[in-house]
Amino acid sequence: MIVQACINGARASDYHPKLPLTPAAMAADAAACVAAGAAELHLHARRGGRESLRAVSETVRAVRAACPGTLIGASTGAWIEGSPQATLDAIDGWTDLPDHASVNLSEPDAPAVMARLRDKGVAIEAGLASVADARRLASLQPPMHPLRVLVELEEQDAATALAAADAILDVLAEAGLRRPILLHGFDATVWPLARHAFQRGLSTRVGLEDGQHLPDGSLAPDNAAILRAAMALRAEVLERRP
């Protein structure tokens, strides 16, 4: 039941004053998040201010130097390079490898990206945003055996998001797909879904990729403050569990 730090995502540069956008800034921010309790890191590498899969190696190298022994993940979102072949070519060029990379099952080329990551020796986080995504993952042949499953929801109504999460989890259970699960929300549902994850004994992630507010609704000063709030929430939930 870990807390992963998602430190920047696809957010615009003016989203938050402390959004880390360069390898050096990501390395410093990642170290602060690990000190605050993050067990792993999830990064969106940037080059020249824009997301780039071709910047993954230099970013991983900087972050690994700052956070030795911490697992580092990267996004492979299809929008980053803009075409399936460009995504695969960028992954082929990685020299300093992330420990894992996330792949969105809603994207048409997801199986090919997962296969390429597997060939590179990079573990896979399978991202599911819907029941259809969960069914697609369960039906893949050959099976991809992801490191974990990310249940990641953008619904902004908490009750709707919680119901959607449980529906996805039910599909995974019915399919016998028994992998570690990380459940997280976005903006208004970050903290309701983090609490739900802890209550169900699942991992979660927090950070400026997913939202910039603390549980009380105030603006977080930085990623480390968000991580500290998540660790406090986890402690609270665990204390109340029978």
PDB file of C-alpha atoms in Angstrom, residues 127-240:
ATOM      1  CA  GLY A 127      -3.628   2.465 -16.895  1.00  0.00           C
ATOM      2  CA  LEU A 128      -7.393   1.893 -16.760  1.00  0.00           C
ATOM      3  CA  ALA A 129      -9.912   4.726 -16.876  1.00  0.00           C
ATOM      4  CA  SER A 130     -13.032   2.670 -17.570  1.00  0.00           C
ATOM      5  CA  VAL A 131     -14.585  -0.775 -17.401  1.00  0.00           C
ATOM      6  CA  ALA A 132     -13.874  -1.112 -21.128  1.00  0.00           C
ATOM      7  CA  ASP A 133     -10.161  -0.553 -20.436  1.00  0.00           C
ATOM      8  CA  ALA A 134     -10.240  -3.234 -17.748  1.00  0.00           C
ATOM      9  CA  ARG A 135     -11.896  -5.721 -20.092  1.00  0.00           C
ATOM     10  CA  ARG A 136      -9.357  -4.928 -22.800  1.00  0.00           C
ATOM     11  CA  LEU A 137      -6.447  -5.564 -20.431  1.00  0.00           C
ATOM     12  CA  ALA A 138      -7.963  -8.858 -19.302  1.00  0.00           C
ATOM     13  CA  SER A 139      -8.439  -9.994 -22.905  1.00  0.00           C
ATOM     14  CA  LEU A 140      -4.942  -9.208 -24.239  1.00  0.00           C
ATOM     15  CA  GLN A 141      -3.213 -12.110 -25.944  1.00  0.00           C
ATOM     16  CA  PRO A 142      -0.513 -12.807 -25.104  1.00  0.00           C
ATOM     17  CA  PRO A 143      -1.083 -11.481 -21.576  1.00  0.00           C
ATOM     18  CA  MET A 144       1.227  -8.584 -20.700  1.00  0.00           C
ATOM     19  CA  HIS A 145       1.565  -9.292 -16.944  1.00  0.00           C
ATOM     20  CA  PRO A 146       1.900  -5.662 -15.821  1.00  0.00           C
ATOM     21  CA  LEU A 147       3.829  -4.733 -12.713  1.00  0.00           C
ATOM     22  CA  ARG A 148       0.627  -3.157 -11.451  1.00  0.00           C
ATOM     23  CA  VAL A 149      -2.708  -1.816 -12.596  1.00  0.00           C
ATOM     24  CA  LEU A 150      -3.441   1.894 -12.369  1.00  0.00           C
ATOM     25  CA  VAL A 151      -7.111   2.683 -11.870  1.00  0.00           C
ATOM     26  CA  GLU A 152      -7.082   6.352 -12.795  1.00  0.00           C
ATOM     27  CA  LEU A 153     -10.299   8.295 -12.990  1.00  0.00           C
ATOM     28  CA  GLU A 154     -11.056  11.818 -14.175  1.00  0.00           C
ATOM     29  CA  GLU A 155     -14.696  11.942 -13.058  1.00  0.00           C
ATOM     30  CA  GLN A 156     -15.077  15.012 -10.856  1.00  0.00           C
ATOM     31  CA  ASP A 157     -18.071  13.939  -8.787  1.00  0.00           C
ATOM     32  CA  ALA A 158     -16.763  11.895  -5.867  1.00  0.00           C
ATOM     33  CA  ALA A 159     -19.660   9.432  -5.733  1.00  0.00           C
ATOM     34  CA  THR A 160     -19.460   8.827  -9.479  1.00  0.00           C
ATOM     35  CA  ALA A 161     -15.701   8.323  -9.311  1.00  0.00           C
ATOM     36  CA  LEU A 162     -15.961   5.888  -6.392  1.00  0.00           C
ATOM     37  CA  ALA A 163     -18.596   3.843  -8.209  1.00  0.00           C
ATOM     38  CA  ALA A 164     -16.495   3.801 -11.381  1.00  0.00           C
ATOM     39  CA  ALA A 165     -13.437   2.653  -9.419  1.00  0.00           C
ATOM     40  CA  ASP A 166     -15.319  -0.197  -7.782  1.00  0.00           C
ATOM     41  CA  ALA A 167     -16.785  -1.277 -11.137  1.00  0.00           C
ATOM     42  CA  ILE A 168     -13.285  -1.512 -12.616  1.00  0.00           C
ATOM     43  CA  LEU A 169     -12.015  -3.418  -9.604  1.00  0.00           C
ATOM     44  CA  ASP A 170     -14.931  -5.853  -9.936  1.00  0.00           C
ATOM     45  CA  VAL A 171     -14.041  -6.553 -13.594  1.00  0.00           C
ATOM     46  CA  LEU A 172     -10.418  -7.229 -12.655  1.00  0.00           C
ATOM     47  CA  ALA A 173     -11.488  -9.589  -9.884  1.00  0.00           C
ATOM     48  CA  GLU A 174     -13.944 -11.435 -12.123  1.00  0.00           C
ATOM     49  CA  ALA A 175     -11.229 -11.833 -14.767  1.00  0.00           C
ATOM     50  CA  GLY A 176      -8.827 -13.257 -12.204  1.00  0.00           C
ATOM     51  CA  LEU A 177      -6.315 -10.512 -13.013  1.00  0.00           C
ATOM     52  CA  ARG A 178      -4.509 -10.413  -9.702  1.00  0.00           C
ATOM     53  CA  ARG A 179      -1.945  -7.624  -9.875  1.00  0.00           C
ATOM     54  CA  PRO A 180      -1.113  -4.877  -7.379  1.00  0.00           C
ATOM     55  CA  ILE A 181      -3.500  -1.961  -7.849  1.00  0.00           C
ATOM     56  CA  LEU A 182      -2.890   1.766  -7.532  1.00  0.00           C
ATOM     57  CA  LEU A 183      -6.070   3.853  -7.435  1.00  0.00           C
ATOM     58  CA  HIS A 184      -6.035   7.616  -7.882  1.00  0.00           C
ATOM     59  CA  GLY A 185      -8.224  10.539  -8.795  1.00  0.00           C
ATOM     60  CA  PHE A 186      -7.805  13.890 -10.508  1.00  0.00           C
ATOM     61  CA  ASP A 187      -8.453  17.429  -9.252  1.00  0.00           C
ATOM     62  CA  ALA A 188     -11.698  17.254  -7.210  1.00  0.00           C
ATOM     63  CA  THR A 189     -11.429  13.491  -6.607  1.00  0.00           C
ATOM     64  CA  VAL A 190      -7.762  13.225  -5.543  1.00  0.00           C
ATOM     65  CA  TRP A 191      -8.484  12.973  -1.836  1.00  0.00           C
ATOM     66  CA  PRO A 192     -11.758  10.985  -1.925  1.00  0.00           C
ATOM     67  CA  LEU A 193     -10.095   8.327  -4.077  1.00  0.00           C
ATOM     68  CA  ALA A 194      -6.906   8.342  -2.010  1.00  0.00           C
ATOM     69  CA  ARG A 195      -8.995   7.667   1.098  1.00  0.00           C
ATOM     70  CA  HIS A 196     -10.944   4.949  -0.762  1.00  0.00           C
ATOM     71  CA  ALA A 197      -7.702   3.331  -1.864  1.00  0.00           C
ATOM     72  CA  PHE A 198      -6.373   3.197   1.678  1.00  0.00           C
ATOM     73  CA  GLN A 199      -9.671   1.851   2.986  1.00  0.00           C
ATOM     74  CA  ARG A 200      -9.474  -0.978   0.440  1.00  0.00           C
ATOM     75  CA  GLY A 201      -5.822  -1.687   1.145  1.00  0.00           C
ATOM     76  CA  LEU A 202      -4.664  -0.332  -2.235  1.00  0.00           C
ATOM     77  CA  SER A 203      -1.857   1.999  -3.252  1.00  0.00           C
ATOM     78  CA  THR A 204      -2.447   5.534  -4.486  1.00  0.00           C
ATOM     79  CA  ARG A 205      -0.560   8.469  -5.934  1.00  0.00           C
ATOM     80  CA  VAL A 206      -0.664  12.214  -5.364  1.00  0.00           C
ATOM     81  CA  GLY A 207       1.191  15.230  -6.689  1.00  0.00           C
ATOM     82  CA  LEU A 208       0.820  18.167  -9.014  1.00  0.00           C
ATOM     83  CA  GLU A 209       0.018  15.925 -11.977  1.00  0.00           C
ATOM     84  CA  ASP A 210      -3.254  14.999 -10.300  1.00  0.00           C
ATOM     85  CA  GLY A 211      -4.089  18.071  -8.247  1.00  0.00           C
ATOM     86  CA  GLN A 212      -2.658  21.110  -6.476  1.00  0.00           C
ATOM     87  CA  HIS A 213      -4.796  21.236  -3.361  1.00  0.00           C
ATOM     88  CA  LEU A 214      -4.465  19.786   0.110  1.00  0.00           C
ATOM     89  CA  PRO A 215      -7.334  17.868   1.743  1.00  0.00           C
ATOM     90  CA  ASP A 216      -8.653  21.052   3.349  1.00  0.00           C
ATOM     91  CA  GLY A 217      -8.949  22.708  -0.084  1.00  0.00           C
ATOM     92  CA  SER A 218      -6.008  25.066   0.333  1.00  0.00           C
ATOM     93  CA  LEU A 219      -3.350  25.436  -2.351  1.00  0.00           C
ATOM     94  CA  ALA A 220      -0.392  23.165  -1.645  1.00  0.00           C
ATOM     95  CA  PRO A 221       2.969  24.970  -1.504  1.00  0.00           C
ATOM     96  CA  ASP A 222       4.695  22.138  -3.359  1.00  0.00           C
ATOM     97  CA  ASN A 223       4.659  18.414  -4.113  1.00  0.00           C
ATOM     98  CA  ALA A 224       6.297  17.493  -0.822  1.00  0.00           C
ATOM     99  CA  ALA A 225       3.420  19.077   1.121  1.00  0.00           C
ATOM    100  CA  ILE A 226       0.948  17.006  -0.886  1.00  0.00           C
ATOM    101  CA  LEU A 227       2.928  13.856  -0.066  1.00  0.00           C
ATOM    102  CA  ARG A 228       2.963  14.694   3.628  1.00  0.00           C
ATOM    103  CA  ALA A 229      -0.819  15.133   3.552  1.00  0.00           C
ATOM    104  CA  ALA A 230      -1.206  11.742   1.860  1.00  0.00           C
ATOM    105  CA  MET A 231       0.972  10.047   4.450  1.00  0.00           C
ATOM    106  CA  ALA A 232      -1.100  11.612   7.224  1.00  0.00           C
ATOM    107  CA  LEU A 233      -4.293  10.408   5.549  1.00  0.00           C
ATOM    108  CA  ARG A 234      -2.909   6.890   5.235  1.00  0.00           C
ATOM    109  CA  ALA A 235      -1.963   6.868   8.917  1.00  0.00           C
ATOM    110  CA  GLU A 236      -5.447   8.085   9.850  1.00  0.00           C
ATOM    111  CA  VAL A 237      -7.183   5.414   7.784  1.00  0.00           C
ATOM    112  CA  LEU A 238      -4.918   2.630   9.033  1.00  0.00           C
ATOM    113  CA  GLU A 239      -5.501   3.661  12.633  1.00  0.00           C
ATOM    114  CA  ARG A 240      -9.259   3.334  12.130  1.00  0.00           C
TER     115      ARG A 240
END
